[in-house]
Coordinates of C-alpha atoms and ligand atoms in Angstrom, one line a residue:
M43 CA -18.8 -21.9 22.2
T44 CA -16.2 -24.1 21.4
G45 CA -15.8 -27.4 19.1
G46 CA -13.8 -28.4 16.5
G47 CA -11.4 -25.8 16.5
W48 CA -13.7 -23.4 15.9
A49 CA -14.8 -20.2 19.0
I50 CA -17.2 -17.9 18.1
Q51 CA -17.4 -14.4 20.7
E52 CA -19.5 -11.3 20.3
V53 CA -17.0 -8.5 20.6
A54 CA -20.4 -6.1 20.1
S55 CA -24.0 -5.6 21.0
R56 CA -25.1 -8.8 18.2
V57 CA -21.1 -8.7 15.9
W58 CA -19.9 -12.1 15.9
V59 CA -15.9 -13.5 15.2
A60 CA -15.8 -16.5 14.9
T61 CA -12.5 -18.0 14.5
A62 CA -10.7 -21.2 12.9
R63 CA -8.0 -22.9 14.1
K64 CA -6.6 -23.0 10.6
Y65 CA -4.5 -19.5 10.1
T66 CA -6.4 -18.2 13.0
T67 CA -8.7 -16.9 10.7
T68 CA -11.4 -15.2 11.4
T69 CA -15.2 -14.6 10.1
T70 CA -17.7 -11.7 11.1
I71 CA -21.4 -12.2 11.4
V72 CA -23.6 -9.2 12.3
A73 CA -26.7 -9.6 12.9
G74 CA -29.7 -6.9 11.2
E75 CA -33.1 -7.0 10.7
D76 CA -35.8 -9.6 10.8
G77 CA -33.4 -12.5 11.4
G78 CA -31.0 -11.6 8.7
C79 CA -27.2 -10.7 8.9
L80 CA -24.1 -10.1 7.1
L81 CA -21.7 -12.0 7.0
V82 CA -17.4 -11.1 6.6
D83 CA -15.5 -13.8 4.7
P84 CA -16.7 -17.0 6.3
A85 CA -13.4 -19.3 7.0
V86 CA -11.7 -21.5 6.4
S87 CA -12.3 -25.5 6.1
V88 CA -15.8 -27.1 5.5
A89 CA -16.2 -28.5 8.3
D90 CA -15.6 -23.9 10.1
L91 CA -18.2 -23.7 7.0
A92 CA -20.5 -26.5 8.1
A93 CA -19.6 -25.0 12.6
L94 CA -20.9 -21.4 11.2
A95 CA -24.1 -22.6 9.3
G96 CA -25.1 -24.6 12.3
W97 CA -24.2 -21.9 15.1
L98 CA -26.5 -19.2 12.9
A99 CA -29.5 -21.5 12.4
A100 CA -29.1 -22.0 16.1
H101 CA -29.7 -18.5 16.7
A102 CA -32.1 -17.4 14.4
L103 CA -30.2 -16.2 11.8
R104 CA -29.5 -15.9 7.7
P105 CA -27.3 -14.5 6.4
M106 CA -29.0 -11.4 4.0
V107 CA -25.6 -10.3 2.8
G108 CA -22.0 -11.5 2.1
W109 CA -18.7 -9.2 1.4
S110 CA -15.8 -10.7 0.6
T111 CA -13.1 -8.3 2.5
H112 CA -10.3 -8.9 -0.5
P113 CA -9.8 -11.3 -3.8
H114 CA -7.2 -14.3 -1.7
W115 CA -9.1 -17.5 -1.4
D116 CA -9.6 -18.1 2.0
H117 CA -11.8 -14.8 2.2
L118 CA -14.0 -16.1 -1.5
L119 CA -15.9 -19.6 1.1
W120 CA -18.9 -19.9 0.7
S121 CA -21.0 -23.1 1.2
A122 CA -24.8 -24.7 -0.2
A123 CA -25.8 -24.3 3.9
L124 CA -25.0 -20.4 4.2
G125 CA -28.0 -20.1 1.6
D126 CA -28.0 -17.8 -1.6
A127 CA -27.4 -14.5 -0.5
P128 CA -25.6 -12.1 -2.4
R129 CA -22.6 -12.2 -1.9
Y130 CA -20.1 -8.5 -2.4
A131 CA -16.5 -6.9 -2.9
T132 CA -15.2 -3.8 -4.3
P133 CA -14.6 -3.2 -7.9
R134 CA -11.6 -3.6 -8.3
A135 CA -11.9 -6.8 -5.7
V136 CA -14.0 -8.8 -8.2
A137 CA -12.1 -7.8 -10.7
V138 CA -9.0 -9.4 -9.7
A139 CA -10.8 -12.9 -7.9
A140 CA -12.7 -13.6 -11.9
R141 CA -8.8 -12.9 -13.8
E142 CA -7.0 -15.1 -10.8
E143 CA -9.7 -17.7 -10.2
A144 CA -7.3 -20.4 -11.3
G145 CA -5.1 -19.3 -8.6
L146 CA -7.7 -18.9 -6.4
I147 CA -9.1 -22.1 -6.9
E148 CA -5.6 -23.8 -7.1
G149 CA -5.1 -22.1 -3.2
V150 CA -8.7 -23.5 -2.1
T151 CA -7.8 -27.0 -3.4
D152 CA -5.1 -27.3 -1.6
G153 CA -4.9 -25.2 1.1
A154 CA -9.1 -26.4 2.5
P155 CA -10.0 -29.2 0.1
G156 CA -13.1 -30.1 -0.3
H157 CA -15.5 -27.3 -0.6
D158 CA -18.1 -26.9 -3.3
L159 CA -16.1 -24.7 -6.7
T160 CA -19.0 -23.7 -8.1
L161 CA -20.0 -21.2 -5.1
F162 CA -16.2 -19.8 -5.0
A163 CA -16.1 -16.3 -5.7
R164 CA -19.3 -15.4 -7.0
V165 CA -19.1 -11.8 -5.6
T166 CA -20.0 -9.8 -7.3
A167 CA -18.9 -5.6 -7.0
L168 CA -20.2 -3.2 -4.9
T169 CA -21.1 0.8 -6.2
G170 CA -20.7 3.2 -3.7
R171 CA -19.4 3.2 -0.5
E172 CA -21.6 1.7 2.0
I173 CA -22.9 -2.0 2.2
G174 CA -27.1 -0.8 1.8
W175 CA -29.2 -4.0 3.9
P176 CA -31.7 -3.8 6.8
G177 CA -29.0 -3.6 9.7
P178 CA -26.6 -1.2 10.9
R179 CA -24.6 1.1 8.2
A180 CA -21.7 -0.7 7.3
V181 CA -18.5 1.7 5.4
V182 CA -16.9 -0.1 2.8
L183 CA -13.0 1.4 3.2
A184 CA -11.1 0.7 -0.1
H185 CA -7.9 0.6 -1.1
D186 CA -5.1 -1.4 -2.7
A187 CA -2.6 -2.8 0.9
H188 CA -2.3 -5.9 0.7
A189 CA -4.4 -7.1 -1.9
P190 CA -5.9 -4.8 -5.1
G191 CA -9.1 -3.5 -4.0
H192 CA -9.3 -4.7 -0.8
G193 CA -12.6 -3.5 1.3
A194 CA -12.3 -3.2 5.2
V195 CA -15.8 -2.7 6.2
F196 CA -16.2 0.0 9.2
L197 CA -20.1 -0.8 11.7
P198 CA -20.0 3.3 12.9
D199 CA -22.5 2.3 15.5
S200 CA -20.2 0.4 17.5
G201 CA -17.3 0.6 16.3
V202 CA -16.2 -2.1 14.9
L203 CA -13.5 -2.8 11.9
I204 CA -13.3 -5.6 10.0
A205 CA -10.4 -4.9 8.3
G206 CA -9.6 -7.7 6.6
D207 CA -5.5 -9.0 6.5
M208 CA -4.6 -5.5 7.9
C209 CA -4.1 -4.5 12.0
S210 CA -3.5 -8.0 12.7
D211 CA -1.6 -9.4 16.1
I212 CA 0.0 -12.0 14.9
E213 CA 1.8 -11.8 11.3
I214 CA 3.3 -8.6 9.8
P215 CA 1.9 -6.1 7.1
L216 CA 1.7 -8.2 4.2
P217 CA 2.1 -5.5 0.7
D218 CA 1.0 -7.1 -2.2
L219 CA 4.6 -6.9 -3.7
G220 CA 3.1 -7.9 -7.4
T221 CA 2.4 -3.7 -7.7
A222 CA 4.6 -0.8 -8.8
N223 CA 4.0 0.9 -4.7
P224 CA 3.9 -2.4 -2.4
F225 CA 4.9 0.6 0.3
R226 CA 3.4 3.3 -0.5
D227 CA -0.4 1.2 -0.7
Y228 CA -0.3 -0.6 1.7
R229 CA 0.6 3.5 4.0
E230 CA -2.2 4.8 2.3
G231 CA -4.2 1.8 2.9
L232 CA -3.7 1.6 6.9
G233 CA -3.5 5.7 6.9
L234 CA -7.9 5.0 6.0
L235 CA -8.4 2.4 8.7
A236 CA -6.2 4.5 11.6
G237 CA -8.4 7.9 9.9
A238 CA -11.5 6.0 10.3
A239 CA -13.5 7.3 13.3
G240 CA -14.4 5.8 16.9
V241 CA -12.9 2.2 16.1
E242 CA -13.3 0.8 19.7
V243 CA -13.1 -3.2 18.3
V244 CA -10.3 -4.5 15.1
V245 CA -10.9 -8.1 13.4
P246 CA -7.7 -8.9 12.3
G247 CA -8.9 -11.8 8.9
H248 CA -5.7 -13.3 11.1
G249 CA -5.2 -13.6 14.7
H250 CA -7.2 -11.8 17.6
V251 CA -9.5 -9.3 18.5
G252 CA -8.7 -6.5 20.1
D253 CA -10.0 -3.5 22.2
G254 CA -9.7 0.6 20.9
P255 CA -6.2 1.3 22.2
E256 CA -4.9 -2.2 20.5
F257 CA -5.8 -1.2 17.4
R258 CA -4.3 1.9 17.8
R259 CA -0.1 -0.3 19.4
R260 CA -0.9 -2.2 16.2
V261 CA -1.2 0.6 13.9
A262 CA 1.8 2.3 14.8
A263 CA 3.7 -1.4 15.4
D264 CA 3.0 -1.7 11.6
L265 CA 3.5 2.2 10.1
A266 CA 7.1 1.1 12.6
Y267 CA 8.1 -2.3 10.1
L268 CA 6.9 -0.4 7.0
D269 CA 9.2 2.7 7.6
A270 CA 12.0 0.3 8.2
V271 CA 11.2 -2.1 5.3
A272 CA 10.7 0.4 3.0
A273 CA 14.1 2.0 3.4
G274 CA 15.9 -1.7 3.1
A275 CA 16.3 -2.3 6.5
D276 CA 16.0 -5.3 8.8
I277 CA 14.0 -5.1 11.7
A278 CA 12.9 -6.8 14.4
D279 CA 9.2 -7.4 14.8
G280 CA 7.5 -9.9 17.2
R281 CA 5.3 -11.2 15.2
L282 CA 7.6 -13.3 12.3
T283 CA 8.1 -16.4 14.5
Q284 CA 6.9 -18.7 11.6
E285 CA 9.3 -19.3 8.8
W286 CA 6.6 -18.6 5.8
L287 CA 6.2 -15.1 7.3
R288 CA 10.2 -14.4 7.6
T289 CA 9.7 -15.4 4.0
E290 CA 7.6 -12.6 3.3
H291 CA 9.5 -10.5 4.9
A292 CA 12.7 -10.8 3.2
R293 CA 10.7 -11.0 -0.4
A294 CA 9.5 -7.5 1.1
L295 CA 13.3 -6.6 1.9
T296 CA 14.5 -7.2 -1.4
R297 CA 11.7 -5.5 -3.5
A298 CA 12.3 -1.9 -1.3
R299 CA 16.3 -3.0 -1.9
A300 CA 15.3 -3.2 -5.4
G301 CA 13.8 0.1 -5.7
A302 CA 10.8 1.3 -6.6
G303 CA 9.2 0.5 -10.1
A304 CA 10.4 -3.1 -9.5
P305 CA 7.7 -5.6 -9.6
D306 CA 8.0 -9.0 -7.5
E307 CA 8.2 -11.1 -10.4
D308 CA 7.2 -13.6 -7.9
G309 CA 3.9 -11.1 -8.1
G310 CA 0.2 -12.8 -7.5
R311 CA 1.5 -15.0 -5.0
S312 CA 0.2 -14.1 -2.1
G313 CA -2.3 -15.0 -3.4
T314 CA -1.8 -18.3 -2.4
L315 CA -0.1 -18.0 0.5
P316 CA -1.5 -19.9 4.4
G317 CA -3.1 -17.5 5.9
A318 CA -3.1 -14.1 3.6
Ligands
LIG165 ZN1 -4.9 -12.7 2.5

Protein backbone atom coordinates (compact mmCIF):
# COMPACT_ATOMS: atom_id res chain seq x y z
CA MET A 1 0.00 0.00 0.00
CA THR A 2 1.32 3.43 -0.86
CA GLY A 3 -0.02 6.96 -0.80
CA GLY A 4 1.30 10.41 -0.01
CA GLY A 5 4.84 9.13 0.07
CA TRP A 6 3.93 6.57 2.71
CA ALA A 7 4.35 2.83 2.10
CA ILE A 8 3.99 -0.27 4.23
CA GLN A 9 5.33 -3.82 3.92
CA GLU A 10 4.99 -6.99 6.00
CA VAL A 11 8.57 -7.96 6.89
CA ALA A 12 7.73 -11.05 8.98
CA SER A 13 4.50 -12.71 10.01
CA ARG A 14 2.30 -9.93 11.38
CA VAL A 15 5.17 -7.46 11.64
CA TRP A 16 4.89 -4.46 9.34
CA VAL A 17 7.22 -1.59 8.54
CA ALA A 18 5.80 1.67 7.27
CA THR A 19 8.19 4.02 5.53
CA ALA A 20 7.66 7.75 5.27
CA ARG A 21 9.20 9.70 2.43
CA LYS A 22 10.67 12.24 4.81
CA TYR A 23 14.17 11.06 5.82
CA THR A 24 13.11 7.51 4.74
CA THR A 25 11.82 7.15 8.30
CA THR A 26 10.42 3.80 9.43
CA THR A 27 7.63 2.92 11.85
CA THR A 28 7.25 -0.70 13.01
CA ILE A 29 3.97 -2.40 13.91
CA VAL A 30 3.95 -5.75 15.73
CA ALA A 31 0.59 -7.48 16.04
CA GLY A 32 -0.23 -9.06 19.38
CA GLU A 33 -3.30 -10.72 20.80
CA ASP A 34 -6.88 -9.48 20.52
CA GLY A 35 -6.14 -6.78 17.96
CA GLY A 36 -3.52 -5.05 20.04
CA CYS A 37 -0.20 -3.99 18.58
CA LEU A 38 3.18 -2.72 19.65
CA LEU A 39 4.00 0.50 17.82
CA VAL A 40 7.65 1.54 17.56
CA ASP A 41 8.70 5.09 16.64
CA PRO A 42 5.53 6.28 14.82
CA ALA A 43 6.69 9.00 12.42
CA VAL A 44 7.10 11.45 10.94
CA SER A 45 4.74 14.11 9.50
CA VAL A 46 1.17 14.78 10.61
CA ALA A 47 0.00 13.21 7.33
CA ASP A 48 2.20 10.13 7.91
CA LEU A 49 0.69 9.55 11.35
CA ALA A 50 -2.80 10.01 9.91
CA ALA A 51 -2.01 7.41 7.24
CA LEU A 52 -0.67 5.08 9.92
CA ALA A 53 -3.77 5.46 12.10
CA GLY A 54 -5.97 4.83 9.07
CA TRP A 55 -4.04 1.71 8.13
CA LEU A 56 -4.24 0.36 11.68
CA ALA A 57 -8.00 0.94 11.83
CA ALA A 58 -8.48 -0.72 8.45
CA HIS A 59 -6.60 -3.78 9.75
CA ALA A 60 -8.49 -3.85 13.07
CA LEU A 61 -5.31 -3.12 15.02
CA ARG A 62 -5.03 -0.71 17.92
CA PRO A 63 -1.83 0.38 19.64
CA MET A 64 -1.60 -1.36 22.99
CA VAL A 65 1.90 -0.19 23.82
CA GLY A 66 4.32 2.27 22.26
CA TRP A 67 8.11 2.21 22.21
CA SER A 68 10.49 5.06 21.50
CA THR A 69 13.95 3.85 20.49
CA HIS A 70 15.82 6.99 21.46
CA PRO A 71 15.46 10.62 22.54
CA HIS A 72 15.57 12.35 19.16
CA TRP A 73 12.51 14.29 18.10
CA ASP A 74 11.56 12.13 15.13
CA HIS A 75 11.33 9.08 17.42
CA LEU A 76 9.10 10.60 20.11
CA LEU A 77 6.01 11.48 18.07
CA TRP A 78 2.40 10.43 18.60
CA SER A 79 -1.09 11.49 17.56
CA ALA A 80 -4.52 11.38 19.21
CA ALA A 81 -5.74 9.01 16.50
CA LEU A 82 -3.24 6.41 17.76
CA GLY A 83 -5.05 6.29 21.11
CA ASP A 84 -3.77 6.55 24.64
CA ALA A 85 -1.58 3.46 24.95
CA PRO A 86 1.30 3.69 27.43
CA ARG A 87 4.54 4.63 25.71
CA TYR A 88 7.91 3.53 26.97
CA ALA A 89 11.61 4.12 26.46
CA THR A 90 14.71 3.23 28.45
CA PRO A 91 15.09 5.11 31.76
CA ARG A 92 18.06 7.01 30.38
CA ALA A 93 16.18 8.02 27.23
CA VAL A 94 13.25 9.25 29.31
CA ALA A 95 15.58 11.39 31.44
CA VAL A 96 17.25 12.88 28.36
CA ALA A 97 13.92 13.55 26.65
CA ALA A 98 12.75 15.47 29.73
CA ARG A 99 15.98 17.42 30.07
CA GLU A 100 16.17 18.35 26.41
CA GLU A 101 12.47 18.84 25.77
CA ALA A 102 12.77 22.43 24.52
CA GLY A 103 15.30 21.51 21.84
CA LEU A 104 13.36 18.43 20.85
CA ILE A 105 10.18 20.47 20.40
CA GLU A 106 12.15 22.86 18.23
CA GLY A 107 13.08 19.85 16.12
CA VAL A 108 9.40 19.01 15.65
CA THR A 109 8.31 22.54 14.81
CA ASP A 110 11.17 22.87 12.31
CA GLY A 111 11.05 19.38 10.84
CA ALA A 112 7.43 18.25 10.98
CA PRO A 113 5.19 21.13 12.07
CA GLY A 114 1.58 20.71 13.12
CA HIS A 115 1.82 17.88 15.64
CA ASP A 116 -0.15 17.99 18.89
CA LEU A 117 2.76 18.81 21.18
CA THR A 118 0.83 17.77 24.29
CA LEU A 119 1.37 14.20 23.08
CA PHE A 120 5.03 14.65 22.20
CA ALA A 121 7.68 12.71 24.15
CA ARG A 122 5.22 11.41 26.73
CA VAL A 123 7.32 8.38 27.49
CA THR A 124 7.66 6.38 30.70
CA ALA A 125 10.79 4.53 31.81
CA LEU A 126 10.59 0.82 31.19
CA THR A 127 12.13 -1.22 33.96
CA GLY A 128 13.26 -4.66 32.91
CA ARG A 129 14.71 -5.95 29.69
CA GLU A 130 11.52 -6.88 27.86
CA ILE A 131 8.39 -4.99 26.90
CA GLY A 132 5.75 -6.91 28.80
CA TRP A 133 2.65 -7.12 26.65
CA PRO A 134 0.26 -9.74 25.24
CA GLY A 135 2.19 -10.33 22.06
CA PRO A 136 5.49 -11.67 20.72
CA ARG A 137 8.48 -11.29 23.05
CA ALA A 138 10.12 -7.91 22.61
CA VAL A 139 13.62 -7.74 24.09
CA VAL A 140 15.15 -4.31 24.64
CA LEU A 141 18.83 -3.93 23.75
CA ALA A 142 19.90 -0.76 25.57
CA HIS A 143 23.14 1.07 24.87
CA ASP A 144 24.52 4.57 24.38
CA ALA A 145 25.46 4.54 20.71
CA HIS A 146 23.93 7.35 18.62
CA ALA A 147 21.96 8.67 21.62
CA PRO A 148 21.93 8.07 25.38
CA GLY A 149 19.69 5.19 26.39
CA HIS A 150 19.12 4.00 22.86
CA GLY A 151 16.83 0.97 23.02
CA ALA A 152 16.67 -1.33 20.01
CA VAL A 153 13.95 -3.97 20.13
CA PHE A 154 14.59 -7.58 19.13
CA LEU A 155 11.74 -9.98 18.45
CA PRO A 156 13.32 -13.42 18.97
CA ASP A 157 10.30 -15.32 17.62
CA SER A 158 10.60 -13.75 14.17
CA GLY A 159 14.23 -12.62 14.18
CA VAL A 160 13.26 -8.99 13.58
CA LEU A 161 15.68 -6.39 14.93
CA ILE A 162 14.17 -2.91 15.19
CA ALA A 163 17.50 -1.14 15.33
CA GLY A 164 16.55 2.49 15.82
CA ASP A 165 19.06 4.85 14.21
CA MET A 166 21.67 2.15 13.63
CA CYS A 167 22.48 -0.32 10.84
CA SER A 168 21.26 1.92 8.04
CA ASP A 169 22.00 1.46 4.37
CA ILE A 170 21.69 5.21 3.73
CA GLU A 171 23.30 6.79 6.80
CA ILE A 172 26.80 6.40 8.19
CA PRO A 173 27.10 5.63 11.92
CA LEU A 174 26.22 8.82 13.78
CA PRO A 175 27.88 8.68 17.22
CA ASP A 176 26.65 11.07 19.90
CA LEU A 177 29.57 13.49 19.80
CA GLY A 178 28.37 15.24 22.95
CA THR A 179 29.55 12.36 25.14
CA ALA A 180 32.95 11.52 26.60
CA ASN A 181 33.63 8.41 24.51
CA PRO A 182 31.40 8.51 21.44
CA PHE A 183 33.30 5.96 19.33
CA ARG A 184 33.72 3.47 22.15
CA ASP A 185 30.03 3.83 23.04
CA TYR A 186 29.05 3.27 19.43
CA ARG A 187 31.17 0.15 19.08
CA GLU A 188 29.69 -1.27 22.27
CA GLY A 189 26.15 -0.59 21.07
CA LEU A 190 26.85 -2.09 17.68
CA GLY A 191 28.42 -5.09 19.37
CA LEU A 192 25.28 -5.60 21.41
CA LEU A 193 23.13 -5.62 18.26
CA ALA A 194 25.58 -7.85 16.39
CA GLY A 195 25.47 -10.31 19.28
CA ALA A 196 21.71 -10.82 19.07
CA ALA A 197 21.25 -14.41 18.01
CA GLY A 198 19.10 -15.10 14.98
CA VAL A 199 18.62 -11.71 13.32
CA GLU A 200 16.80 -12.38 10.05
CA VAL A 201 15.36 -8.94 9.42
CA VAL A 202 16.91 -5.58 10.30
CA VAL A 203 14.78 -2.44 10.42
CA PRO A 204 16.81 0.79 10.55
CA GLY A 205 15.16 3.98 11.80
CA HIS A 206 16.02 5.59 8.47
CA GLY A 207 16.66 3.48 5.41
CA HIS A 208 15.59 0.16 4.02
CA VAL A 209 14.77 -3.16 5.64
CA GLY A 210 17.45 -5.82 5.14
CA ASP A 211 17.72 -9.59 5.63
CA GLY A 212 20.20 -11.48 7.83
CA PRO A 213 23.20 -11.32 5.46
CA GLU A 214 22.48 -7.65 4.81
CA PHE A 215 22.40 -7.01 8.56
CA ARG A 216 25.84 -8.57 8.94
CA ARG A 217 27.12 -6.62 5.93
CA ARG A 218 25.94 -3.36 7.52
CA VAL A 219 27.52 -4.23 10.87
CA ALA A 220 30.83 -4.90 9.12
CA ALA A 221 30.57 -1.65 7.13
CA ASP A 222 29.80 0.29 10.30
CA LEU A 223 32.74 -1.25 12.15
CA ALA A 224 35.06 -0.41 9.27
CA TYR A 225 33.75 3.15 9.28
CA LEU A 226 34.22 3.47 13.06
CA ASP A 227 37.71 1.97 12.97
CA ALA A 228 38.81 4.53 10.39
CA VAL A 229 37.17 7.58 11.89
CA ALA A 230 38.11 6.78 15.50
CA ALA A 231 41.73 6.62 14.29
CA GLY A 232 41.31 10.02 12.68
CA ALA A 233 41.49 8.61 9.15
CA ASP A 234 39.14 9.64 6.40
CA ILE A 235 37.16 6.90 4.67
CA ALA A 236 35.15 6.85 1.45
CA ASP A 237 31.84 5.41 2.58
CA GLY A 238 29.18 4.95 -0.09
CA ARG A 239 26.58 6.39 2.27
CA LEU A 240 28.13 9.85 2.29
CA THR A 241 25.71 11.11 -0.33
CA GLN A 242 24.03 14.01 1.42
CA GLU A 243 25.46 17.30 2.60
CA TRP A 244 24.32 16.89 6.21
CA LEU A 245 25.93 13.46 6.39
CA ARG A 246 29.20 14.82 5.03
CA THR A 247 29.00 17.54 7.69
CA GLU A 248 28.47 14.95 10.44
CA HIS A 249 31.33 12.89 9.05
CA ALA A 250 33.63 15.93 9.21
CA ARG A 251 32.53 16.65 12.79
CA ALA A 252 33.24 13.06 13.82
CA LEU A 253 36.70 13.22 12.26
CA THR A 254 37.44 16.51 14.01
CA ARG A 255 36.34 15.02 17.29
CA ALA A 256 38.46 11.90 16.84
CA ARG A 257 41.53 13.94 15.97
CA ALA A 258 40.99 16.10 19.08
CA GLY A 259 41.21 12.94 21.17
CA ALA A 260 39.08 11.42 23.88
CA GLY A 261 37.74 13.52 26.70
CA ALA A 262 37.02 16.47 24.44
CA PRO A 263 33.24 16.55 24.07
CA ASP A 264 32.15 18.34 20.94
CA GLU A 265 31.12 21.85 21.90
CA ASP A 266 28.16 21.39 19.60
CA GLY A 267 27.17 18.31 21.61
CA GLY A 268 23.50 17.41 21.60
CA ARG A 269 22.92 19.10 18.29
CA SER A 270 22.19 15.80 16.63
CA GLY A 271 18.80 15.91 18.34
CA THR A 272 17.67 18.36 15.71
CA LEU A 273 19.44 16.98 12.67
CA PRO A 274 17.41 15.91 9.70
CA GLY A 275 16.90 12.21 9.64
CA ALA A 276 18.87 11.38 12.73
ZN1 LIG B 1 18.39 9.61 15.97
